[in-house]
């Protein structure tokens, strides 16, 4: 099996050295490059084709958020895990809307970081323990764009797809959704994949944010 190719992006050389030390200890992970600013991260992502990018948010030349937007727009984009000391709601939601697959704080345990890289490569998301709860709370607290213009994005979903999407927004796992709706886990995954496509999102948290924003808009009209 080929090792997972990882690009490290952080403006602090000591942080990059620490990340390299942690990830080099995993036999299935290979560090293919390092970037000290967002512009370099975009360039190296296009050149090196990593599977996963560890992305800092506050960097010179180009911010991690803008770099994430540009990398996820590549023809075959890698998964991006934001790794930062800043866990404000604005940073979290901006990173997810930019296309990040995960959001970890820099005090994350080494074994969790390694697992997060593996999860991201398998298109699964990983968040620091307090982050997911804050994402959902922040999205639910966002006022709708206009009380007079309802958010109709969920109308593109079938009835069952909407049920599954709303269950994802409540934080349920695929197994829990399967049990609650009396369908197989494979069927749940299919409905989630369809919702991703129809709502133009790339991960479960983006899906949850979209659903929560739409539901709040409906409540306000």
PDB file of C-alpha atoms in Angstrom, residues 31-157:
ATOM      1  CA  UNK A  31       5.857  14.068   4.275  1.00  0.00           C
ATOM      2  CA  UNK A  32       6.267  15.270   0.694  1.00  0.00           C
ATOM      3  CA  UNK A  33       6.816  18.974   1.327  1.00  0.00           C
ATOM      4  CA  UNK A  34       6.616  21.996   3.606  1.00  0.00           C
ATOM      5  CA  UNK A  35       5.288  25.501   2.994  1.00  0.00           C
ATOM      6  CA  UNK A  36       5.846  28.596   5.107  1.00  0.00           C
ATOM      7  CA  UNK A  37       3.068  30.702   3.592  1.00  0.00           C
ATOM      8  CA  UNK A  38      -0.279  30.222   1.867  1.00  0.00           C
ATOM      9  CA  UNK A  39       0.955  31.028  -1.619  1.00  0.00           C
ATOM     10  CA  UNK A  40       3.663  28.394  -1.358  1.00  0.00           C
ATOM     11  CA  UNK A  41       1.085  25.915  -0.056  1.00  0.00           C
ATOM     12  CA  UNK A  42      -1.066  26.397  -3.148  1.00  0.00           C
ATOM     13  CA  UNK A  43       1.915  26.041  -5.460  1.00  0.00           C
ATOM     14  CA  UNK A  44       3.237  22.894  -3.755  1.00  0.00           C
ATOM     15  CA  UNK A  45      -0.213  21.315  -3.580  1.00  0.00           C
ATOM     16  CA  UNK A  46      -0.505  21.691  -7.349  1.00  0.00           C
ATOM     17  CA  UNK A  47       3.028  20.366  -7.938  1.00  0.00           C
ATOM     18  CA  UNK A  48       3.270  17.541  -5.413  1.00  0.00           C
ATOM     19  CA  UNK A  49      -0.315  16.195  -5.419  1.00  0.00           C
ATOM     20  CA  UNK A  50      -0.464  15.352  -1.700  1.00  0.00           C
ATOM     21  CA  UNK A  51      -3.339  13.320  -0.282  1.00  0.00           C
ATOM     22  CA  UNK A  52      -3.664  15.580   2.771  1.00  0.00           C
ATOM     23  CA  UNK A  53      -2.583  19.132   3.595  1.00  0.00           C
ATOM     24  CA  UNK A  54      -2.146  20.301   7.186  1.00  0.00           C
ATOM     25  CA  UNK A  55      -3.019  23.996   6.953  1.00  0.00           C
ATOM     26  CA  UNK A  56      -2.336  26.803   9.392  1.00  0.00           C
ATOM     27  CA  UNK A  57      -4.807  29.716   9.259  1.00  0.00           C
ATOM     28  CA  UNK A  58      -2.693  32.809   9.988  1.00  0.00           C
ATOM     29  CA  UNK A  59       0.151  32.908   7.491  1.00  0.00           C
ATOM     30  CA  UNK A  60       1.961  35.556   5.447  1.00  0.00           C
ATOM     31  CA  UNK A  61       1.366  36.276   1.733  1.00  0.00           C
ATOM     32  CA  UNK A  62      -1.900  34.313   1.628  1.00  0.00           C
ATOM     33  CA  UNK A  63      -4.049  33.240   4.577  1.00  0.00           C
ATOM     34  CA  UNK A  64      -4.844  29.610   5.248  1.00  0.00           C
ATOM     35  CA  UNK A  65      -8.505  30.251   4.434  1.00  0.00           C
ATOM     36  CA  UNK A  66      -7.700  31.700   0.998  1.00  0.00           C
ATOM     37  CA  UNK A  67      -5.118  28.981   0.373  1.00  0.00           C
ATOM     38  CA  UNK A  68      -7.720  26.347   1.249  1.00  0.00           C
ATOM     39  CA  UNK A  69     -10.169  27.878  -1.232  1.00  0.00           C
ATOM     40  CA  UNK A  70      -7.574  27.798  -4.001  1.00  0.00           C
ATOM     41  CA  UNK A  71      -6.347  24.282  -3.230  1.00  0.00           C
ATOM     42  CA  UNK A  72      -9.853  22.810  -3.096  1.00  0.00           C
ATOM     43  CA  UNK A  73     -10.457  24.344  -6.534  1.00  0.00           C
ATOM     44  CA  UNK A  74      -7.679  22.223  -8.072  1.00  0.00           C
ATOM     45  CA  UNK A  75      -8.646  19.471 -10.487  1.00  0.00           C
ATOM     46  CA  UNK A  76      -7.910  16.686  -7.990  1.00  0.00           C
ATOM     47  CA  UNK A  77      -7.714  18.470  -4.638  1.00  0.00           C
ATOM     48  CA  UNK A  78      -6.211  16.943  -1.520  1.00  0.00           C
ATOM     49  CA  UNK A  79      -8.089  16.840   1.766  1.00  0.00           C
ATOM     50  CA  UNK A  80      -7.254  19.762   4.017  1.00  0.00           C
ATOM     51  CA  UNK A  81      -7.068  19.696   7.796  1.00  0.00           C
ATOM     52  CA  UNK A  82      -6.862  23.095   9.432  1.00  0.00           C
ATOM     53  CA  UNK A  83      -4.456  22.961  12.360  1.00  0.00           C
ATOM     54  CA  UNK A  84      -4.374  26.170  14.358  1.00  0.00           C
ATOM     55  CA  UNK A  85      -4.228  27.861  17.741  1.00  0.00           C
ATOM     56  CA  UNK A  86      -7.219  30.019  16.837  1.00  0.00           C
ATOM     57  CA  UNK A  87     -10.601  28.348  17.401  1.00  0.00           C
ATOM     58  CA  UNK A  88     -12.984  31.276  17.061  1.00  0.00           C
ATOM     59  CA  UNK A  89     -16.340  30.558  15.434  1.00  0.00           C
ATOM     60  CA  UNK A  90     -15.489  32.793  12.469  1.00  0.00           C
ATOM     61  CA  UNK A  91     -12.296  30.874  11.746  1.00  0.00           C
ATOM     62  CA  UNK A  92     -14.029  27.508  12.084  1.00  0.00           C
ATOM     63  CA  UNK A  93     -16.944  28.308   9.787  1.00  0.00           C
ATOM     64  CA  UNK A  94     -14.745  30.128   7.273  1.00  0.00           C
ATOM     65  CA  UNK A  95     -12.396  27.146   7.061  1.00  0.00           C
ATOM     66  CA  UNK A  96     -15.263  24.729   6.498  1.00  0.00           C
ATOM     67  CA  UNK A  97     -16.928  26.904   3.897  1.00  0.00           C
ATOM     68  CA  UNK A  98     -13.562  27.128   2.136  1.00  0.00           C
ATOM     69  CA  UNK A  99     -13.563  23.339   1.843  1.00  0.00           C
ATOM     70  CA  UNK A 100     -11.549  22.077   4.825  1.00  0.00           C
ATOM     71  CA  UNK A 101     -12.196  18.477   5.811  1.00  0.00           C
ATOM     72  CA  UNK A 102     -11.274  18.911   9.458  1.00  0.00           C
ATOM     73  CA  UNK A 103     -10.316  21.406  12.114  1.00  0.00           C
ATOM     74  CA  UNK A 104      -7.832  20.588  14.874  1.00  0.00           C
ATOM     75  CA  UNK A 105      -6.177  22.710  17.501  1.00  0.00           C
ATOM     76  CA  UNK A 106      -2.411  22.687  17.880  1.00  0.00           C
ATOM     77  CA  UNK A 107      -2.692  21.108  21.314  1.00  0.00           C
ATOM     78  CA  UNK A 108      -4.162  17.979  19.685  1.00  0.00           C
ATOM     79  CA  UNK A 109      -2.535  14.763  20.900  1.00  0.00           C
ATOM     80  CA  UNK A 110      -0.040  13.224  18.437  1.00  0.00           C
ATOM     81  CA  UNK A 111      -2.028   9.999  18.020  1.00  0.00           C
ATOM     82  CA  UNK A 112      -5.186  11.993  17.245  1.00  0.00           C
ATOM     83  CA  UNK A 113      -3.306  13.993  14.619  1.00  0.00           C
ATOM     84  CA  UNK A 114      -2.067  10.822  12.929  1.00  0.00           C
ATOM     85  CA  UNK A 115      -5.584   9.356  12.978  1.00  0.00           C
ATOM     86  CA  UNK A 116      -6.984  12.590  11.557  1.00  0.00           C
ATOM     87  CA  UNK A 117      -4.630  12.414   8.577  1.00  0.00           C
ATOM     88  CA  UNK A 118      -5.718   8.832   7.902  1.00  0.00           C
ATOM     89  CA  UNK A 119      -9.389   9.761   8.307  1.00  0.00           C
ATOM     90  CA  UNK A 120      -9.082  12.717   5.952  1.00  0.00           C
ATOM     91  CA  UNK A 121      -7.508  10.530   3.279  1.00  0.00           C
ATOM     92  CA  UNK A 122     -10.548   8.253   3.578  1.00  0.00           C
ATOM     93  CA  UNK A 123     -12.890  11.247   3.196  1.00  0.00           C
ATOM     94  CA  UNK A 124     -13.834  11.213   6.869  1.00  0.00           C
ATOM     95  CA  UNK A 125     -13.702  14.318   9.024  1.00  0.00           C
ATOM     96  CA  UNK A 126     -11.987  14.861  12.354  1.00  0.00           C
ATOM     97  CA  UNK A 127     -12.505  17.788  14.714  1.00  0.00           C
ATOM     98  CA  UNK A 128     -11.109  18.716  18.097  1.00  0.00           C
ATOM     99  CA  UNK A 129     -13.567  17.653  20.819  1.00  0.00           C
ATOM    100  CA  UNK A 130     -15.080  21.096  21.366  1.00  0.00           C
ATOM    101  CA  UNK A 131     -15.115  22.191  17.744  1.00  0.00           C
ATOM    102  CA  UNK A 132     -18.056  20.244  16.303  1.00  0.00           C
ATOM    103  CA  UNK A 133     -20.379  21.435  19.060  1.00  0.00           C
ATOM    104  CA  UNK A 134     -19.291  25.011  18.405  1.00  0.00           C
ATOM    105  CA  UNK A 135     -19.780  24.605  14.655  1.00  0.00           C
ATOM    106  CA  UNK A 136     -23.370  23.474  15.081  1.00  0.00           C
ATOM    107  CA  UNK A 137     -24.095  26.147  17.690  1.00  0.00           C
ATOM    108  CA  UNK A 138     -22.549  28.884  15.571  1.00  0.00           C
ATOM    109  CA  UNK A 139     -24.448  27.826  12.465  1.00  0.00           C
ATOM    110  CA  UNK A 140     -27.705  27.619  14.362  1.00  0.00           C
ATOM    111  CA  UNK A 141     -27.148  31.121  15.745  1.00  0.00           C
ATOM    112  CA  UNK A 142     -26.509  32.713  12.364  1.00  0.00           C
ATOM    113  CA  UNK A 143     -29.505  34.850  11.411  1.00  0.00           C
ATOM    114  CA  UNK A 144     -31.021  34.065   8.023  1.00  0.00           C
ATOM    115  CA  UNK A 145     -29.996  36.396   5.166  1.00  0.00           C
ATOM    116  CA  UNK A 146     -33.501  37.821   5.002  1.00  0.00           C
ATOM    117  CA  UNK A 147     -36.674  37.097   6.905  1.00  0.00           C
ATOM    118  CA  UNK A 148     -38.588  37.853   3.707  1.00  0.00           C
ATOM    119  CA  UNK A 149     -36.591  35.548   1.427  1.00  0.00           C
ATOM    120  CA  UNK A 150     -36.754  31.942   2.659  1.00  0.00           C
ATOM    121  CA  UNK A 151     -33.778  29.653   2.170  1.00  0.00           C
ATOM    122  CA  UNK A 152     -35.031  27.016  -0.280  1.00  0.00           C
ATOM    123  CA  UNK A 153     -31.823  25.028  -0.705  1.00  0.00           C
ATOM    124  CA  UNK A 154     -33.250  21.896   0.939  1.00  0.00           C
ATOM    125  CA  UNK A 155     -36.047  21.673  -1.622  1.00  0.00           C
ATOM    126  CA  UNK A 156     -33.682  19.927  -4.043  1.00  0.00           C
ATOM    127  CA  UNK A 157     -33.499  16.952  -1.679  1.00  0.00           C
TER     128      UNK A 157
END
